[in-house]
GROMACS .gro file of C-alpha atoms in nm:
model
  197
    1UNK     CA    1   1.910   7.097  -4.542
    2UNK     CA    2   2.256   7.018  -4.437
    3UNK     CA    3   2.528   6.827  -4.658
    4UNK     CA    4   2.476   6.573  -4.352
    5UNK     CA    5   2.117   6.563  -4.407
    6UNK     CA    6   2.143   6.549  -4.755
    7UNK     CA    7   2.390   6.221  -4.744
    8UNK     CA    8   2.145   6.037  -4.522
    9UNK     CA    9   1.868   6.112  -4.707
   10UNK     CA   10   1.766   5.775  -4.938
   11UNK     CA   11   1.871   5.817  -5.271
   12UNK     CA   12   1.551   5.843  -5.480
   13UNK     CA   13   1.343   6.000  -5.148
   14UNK     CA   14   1.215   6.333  -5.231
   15UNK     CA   15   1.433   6.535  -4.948
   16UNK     CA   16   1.718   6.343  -5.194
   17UNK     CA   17   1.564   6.498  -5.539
   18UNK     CA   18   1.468   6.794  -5.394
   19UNK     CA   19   1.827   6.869  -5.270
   20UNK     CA   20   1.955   6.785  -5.597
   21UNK     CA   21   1.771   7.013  -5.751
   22UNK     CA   22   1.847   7.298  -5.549
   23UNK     CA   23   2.219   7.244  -5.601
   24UNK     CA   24   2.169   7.253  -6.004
   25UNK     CA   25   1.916   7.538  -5.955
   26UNK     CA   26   2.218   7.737  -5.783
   27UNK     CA   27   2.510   7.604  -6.000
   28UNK     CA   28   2.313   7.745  -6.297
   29UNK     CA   29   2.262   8.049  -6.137
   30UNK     CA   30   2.623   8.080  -6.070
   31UNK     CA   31   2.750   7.989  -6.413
   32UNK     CA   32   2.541   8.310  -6.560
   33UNK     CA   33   2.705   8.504  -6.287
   34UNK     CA   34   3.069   8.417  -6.397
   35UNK     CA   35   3.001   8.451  -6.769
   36UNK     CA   36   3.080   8.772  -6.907
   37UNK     CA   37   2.843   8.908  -7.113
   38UNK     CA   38   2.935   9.303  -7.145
   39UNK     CA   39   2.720   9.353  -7.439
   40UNK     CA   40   2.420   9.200  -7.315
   41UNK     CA   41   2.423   9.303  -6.933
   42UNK     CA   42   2.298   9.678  -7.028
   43UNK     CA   43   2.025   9.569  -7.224
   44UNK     CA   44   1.856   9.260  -7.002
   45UNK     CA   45   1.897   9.564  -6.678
   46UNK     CA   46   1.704   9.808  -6.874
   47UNK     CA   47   1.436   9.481  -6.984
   48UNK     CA   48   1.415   9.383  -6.675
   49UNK     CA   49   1.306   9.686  -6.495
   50UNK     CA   50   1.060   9.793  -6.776
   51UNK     CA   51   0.905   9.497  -6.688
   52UNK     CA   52   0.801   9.610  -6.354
   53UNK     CA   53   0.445   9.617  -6.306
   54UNK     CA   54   0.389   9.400  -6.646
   55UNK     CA   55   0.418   9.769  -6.769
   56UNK     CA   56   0.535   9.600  -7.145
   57UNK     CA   57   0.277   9.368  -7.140
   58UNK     CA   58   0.002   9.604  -7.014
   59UNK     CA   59   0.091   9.860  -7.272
   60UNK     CA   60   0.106   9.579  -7.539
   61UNK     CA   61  -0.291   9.555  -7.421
   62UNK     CA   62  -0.386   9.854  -7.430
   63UNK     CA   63  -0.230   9.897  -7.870
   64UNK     CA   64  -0.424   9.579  -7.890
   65UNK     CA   65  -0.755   9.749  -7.690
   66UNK     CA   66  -0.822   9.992  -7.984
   67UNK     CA   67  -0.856   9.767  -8.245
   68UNK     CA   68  -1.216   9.555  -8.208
   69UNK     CA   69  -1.253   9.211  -8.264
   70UNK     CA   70  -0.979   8.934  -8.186
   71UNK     CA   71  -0.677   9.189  -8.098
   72UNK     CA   72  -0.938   9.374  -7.873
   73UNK     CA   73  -1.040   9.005  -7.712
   74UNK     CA   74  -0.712   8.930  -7.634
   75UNK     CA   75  -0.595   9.221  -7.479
   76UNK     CA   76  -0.892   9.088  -7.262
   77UNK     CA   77  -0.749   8.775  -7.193
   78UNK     CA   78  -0.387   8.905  -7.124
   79UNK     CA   79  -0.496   9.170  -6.904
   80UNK     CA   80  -0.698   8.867  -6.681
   81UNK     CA   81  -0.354   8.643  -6.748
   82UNK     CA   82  -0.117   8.904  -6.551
   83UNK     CA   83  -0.443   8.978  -6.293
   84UNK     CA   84  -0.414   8.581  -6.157
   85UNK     CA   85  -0.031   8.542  -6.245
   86UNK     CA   86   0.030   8.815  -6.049
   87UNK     CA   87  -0.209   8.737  -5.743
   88UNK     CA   88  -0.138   8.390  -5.735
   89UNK     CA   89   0.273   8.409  -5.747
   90UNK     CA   90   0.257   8.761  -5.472
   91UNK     CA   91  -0.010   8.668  -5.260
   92UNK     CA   92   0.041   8.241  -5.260
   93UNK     CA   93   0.317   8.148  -5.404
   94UNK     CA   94   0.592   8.363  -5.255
   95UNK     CA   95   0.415   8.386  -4.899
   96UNK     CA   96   0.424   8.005  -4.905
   97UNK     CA   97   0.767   7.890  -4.989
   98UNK     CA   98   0.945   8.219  -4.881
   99UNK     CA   99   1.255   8.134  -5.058
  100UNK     CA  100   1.482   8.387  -5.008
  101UNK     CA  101   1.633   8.565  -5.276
  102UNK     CA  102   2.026   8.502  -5.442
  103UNK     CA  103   2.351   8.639  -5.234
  104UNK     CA  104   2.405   8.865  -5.593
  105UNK     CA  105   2.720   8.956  -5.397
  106UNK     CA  106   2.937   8.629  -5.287
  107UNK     CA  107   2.789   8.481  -5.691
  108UNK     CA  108   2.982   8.783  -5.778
  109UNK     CA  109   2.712   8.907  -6.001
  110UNK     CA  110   2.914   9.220  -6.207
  111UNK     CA  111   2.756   9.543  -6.125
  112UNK     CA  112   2.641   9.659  -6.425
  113UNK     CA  113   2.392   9.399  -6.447
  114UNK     CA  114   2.218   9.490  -6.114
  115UNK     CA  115   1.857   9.640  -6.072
  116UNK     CA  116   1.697   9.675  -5.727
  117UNK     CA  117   1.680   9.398  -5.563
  118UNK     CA  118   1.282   9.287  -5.418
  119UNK     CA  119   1.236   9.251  -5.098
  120UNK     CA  120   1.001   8.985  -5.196
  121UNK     CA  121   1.045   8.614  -5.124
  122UNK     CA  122   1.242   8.508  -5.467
  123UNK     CA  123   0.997   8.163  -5.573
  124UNK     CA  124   0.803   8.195  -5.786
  125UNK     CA  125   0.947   8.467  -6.037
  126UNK     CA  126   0.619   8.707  -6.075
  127UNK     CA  127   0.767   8.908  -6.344
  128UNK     CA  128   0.801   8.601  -6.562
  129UNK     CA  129   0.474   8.457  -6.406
  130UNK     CA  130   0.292   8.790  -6.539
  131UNK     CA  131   0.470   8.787  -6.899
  132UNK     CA  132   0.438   8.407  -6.957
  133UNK     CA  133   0.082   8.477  -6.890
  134UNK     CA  134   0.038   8.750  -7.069
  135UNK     CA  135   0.192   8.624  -7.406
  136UNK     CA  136   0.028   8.264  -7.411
  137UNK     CA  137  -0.286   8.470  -7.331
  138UNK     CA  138  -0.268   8.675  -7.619
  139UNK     CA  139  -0.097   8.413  -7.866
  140UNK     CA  140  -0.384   8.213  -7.798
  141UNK     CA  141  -0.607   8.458  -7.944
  142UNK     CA  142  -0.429   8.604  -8.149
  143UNK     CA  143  -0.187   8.366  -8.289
  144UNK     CA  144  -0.031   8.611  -8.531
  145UNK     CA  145   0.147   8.736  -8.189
  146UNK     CA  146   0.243   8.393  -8.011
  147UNK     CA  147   0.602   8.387  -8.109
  148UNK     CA  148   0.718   8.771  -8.053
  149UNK     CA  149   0.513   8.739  -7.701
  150UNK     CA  150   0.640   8.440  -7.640
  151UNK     CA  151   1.009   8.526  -7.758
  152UNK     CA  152   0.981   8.861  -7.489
  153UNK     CA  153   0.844   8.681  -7.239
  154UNK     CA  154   1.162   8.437  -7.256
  155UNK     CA  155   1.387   8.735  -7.252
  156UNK     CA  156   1.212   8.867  -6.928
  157UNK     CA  157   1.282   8.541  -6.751
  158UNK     CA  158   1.644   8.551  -6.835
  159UNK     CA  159   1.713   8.916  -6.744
  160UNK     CA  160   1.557   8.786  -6.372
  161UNK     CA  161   1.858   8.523  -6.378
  162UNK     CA  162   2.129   8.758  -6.591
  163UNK     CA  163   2.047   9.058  -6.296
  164UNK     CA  164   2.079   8.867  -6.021
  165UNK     CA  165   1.746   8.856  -5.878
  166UNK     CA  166   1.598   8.520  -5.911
  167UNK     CA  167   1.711   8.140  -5.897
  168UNK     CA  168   1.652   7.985  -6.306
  169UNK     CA  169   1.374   7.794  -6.096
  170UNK     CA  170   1.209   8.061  -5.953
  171UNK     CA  171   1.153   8.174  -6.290
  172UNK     CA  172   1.081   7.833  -6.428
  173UNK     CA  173   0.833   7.812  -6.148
  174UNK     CA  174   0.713   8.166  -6.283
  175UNK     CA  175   0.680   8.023  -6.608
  176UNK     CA  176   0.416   7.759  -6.503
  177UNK     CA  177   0.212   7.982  -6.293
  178UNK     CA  178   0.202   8.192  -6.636
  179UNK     CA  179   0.047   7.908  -6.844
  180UNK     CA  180  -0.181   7.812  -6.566
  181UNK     CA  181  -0.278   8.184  -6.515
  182UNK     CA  182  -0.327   8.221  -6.903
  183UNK     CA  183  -0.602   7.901  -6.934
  184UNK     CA  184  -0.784   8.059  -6.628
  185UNK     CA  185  -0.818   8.412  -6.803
  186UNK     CA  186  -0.928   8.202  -7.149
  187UNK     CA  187  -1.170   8.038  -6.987
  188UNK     CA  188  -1.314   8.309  -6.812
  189UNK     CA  189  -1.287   8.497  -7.110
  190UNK     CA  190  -1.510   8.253  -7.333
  191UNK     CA  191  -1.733   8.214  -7.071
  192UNK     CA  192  -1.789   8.573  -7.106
  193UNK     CA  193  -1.806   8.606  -7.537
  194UNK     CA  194  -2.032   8.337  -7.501
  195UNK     CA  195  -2.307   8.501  -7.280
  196UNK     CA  196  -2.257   8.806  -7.520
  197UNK     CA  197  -2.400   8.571  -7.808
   0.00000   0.00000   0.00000
């Protein structure tokens, strides 16, 4: 939408809001750019990427797997938590909107916070889709684990901001998708201990 379009837009109409929000979404994105953060910007890359392929979360699982009961349960219900979050923010979400992705460049992003960026459309964020999912999953379950899940699963949204790869809505967005992912896998997995009774 143009600045044109945006002023003759009636204040209060959606194409209004929905303009506003974009301009926060990138004015936040902008201010994390700018602020140096030298001791941080190592650590967030390196989170960021081993978050790939849910590969914390998964592995999380599979420590949980080996012990029976609850822990075993919900390593059930996260692994079926990152199975929708991640199907439903690849194969809907980002076909759908097809927002494209940050200019990491003219933000001036500093270079040693950079990871590859996706070639994927950038809304919603699946990597904080998949770990949102994952942890309210599991800290459902297993409540003992809610906050340290859900404290990660914060810090993977962020380093999608911090490296330049995502929007802060795509990965509130992401974030959503994760809790909606997370009742789906619950249900399905009660449905399931309950036919085992």
């Amino acid at each position: 939408m143009t600045d044109m379009t945006a002023e003759m837009a009636e204040p209060g109409s959606l194409q209004a809001v929905l303009h506003d929000l974009r301009a926060v979404d990138g004015a936040v994105y902008a201010a994390v750019a700018a602020t140096p953060t030298p001791t941080l910007d190592t650590r967030l890359r390196r989170l960021s990427t081993a978050a790939n392929h849910s590969k914390i979360s998964l592995t999380v699982a599979a420590v949980l797997a080996l012990v029976p009961g609850r822990p075993r349960r919900a390593a059930l219900a996260g692994a079926g938590a990152i199975a929708v979050a991640s199907a439903s923010a690849n194969l809907l979400g980002k076909r759908l909107v097809r927002r494209p992705r940050p200019d990491r460049e003219a933000a001036r992003v500093v270079v040693g916070r950079h990871v590859p960026m996706p070639e994927s459309a950038s809304f919603p964020s699946g990597h904080t889709a998949s770990a949102v999912a994952f942890a309210t999953a599991v800290g459902v379950v297993l409540p003992v684990a809610a906050v340290p899940l859900a404290a990660l699963a914060s810090a993977v949204g962020y380093s999608r901001v911090h490296t330049g790869v995502h929007y802060p809505g795509d990965v509130a967005a992401g974030a959503v998708l994760g809790v909606a992912s997370a009742a789906v896998s619950l249900a399905a997995v009660t449905w399931v201990h309950a036919g085992e009774r």
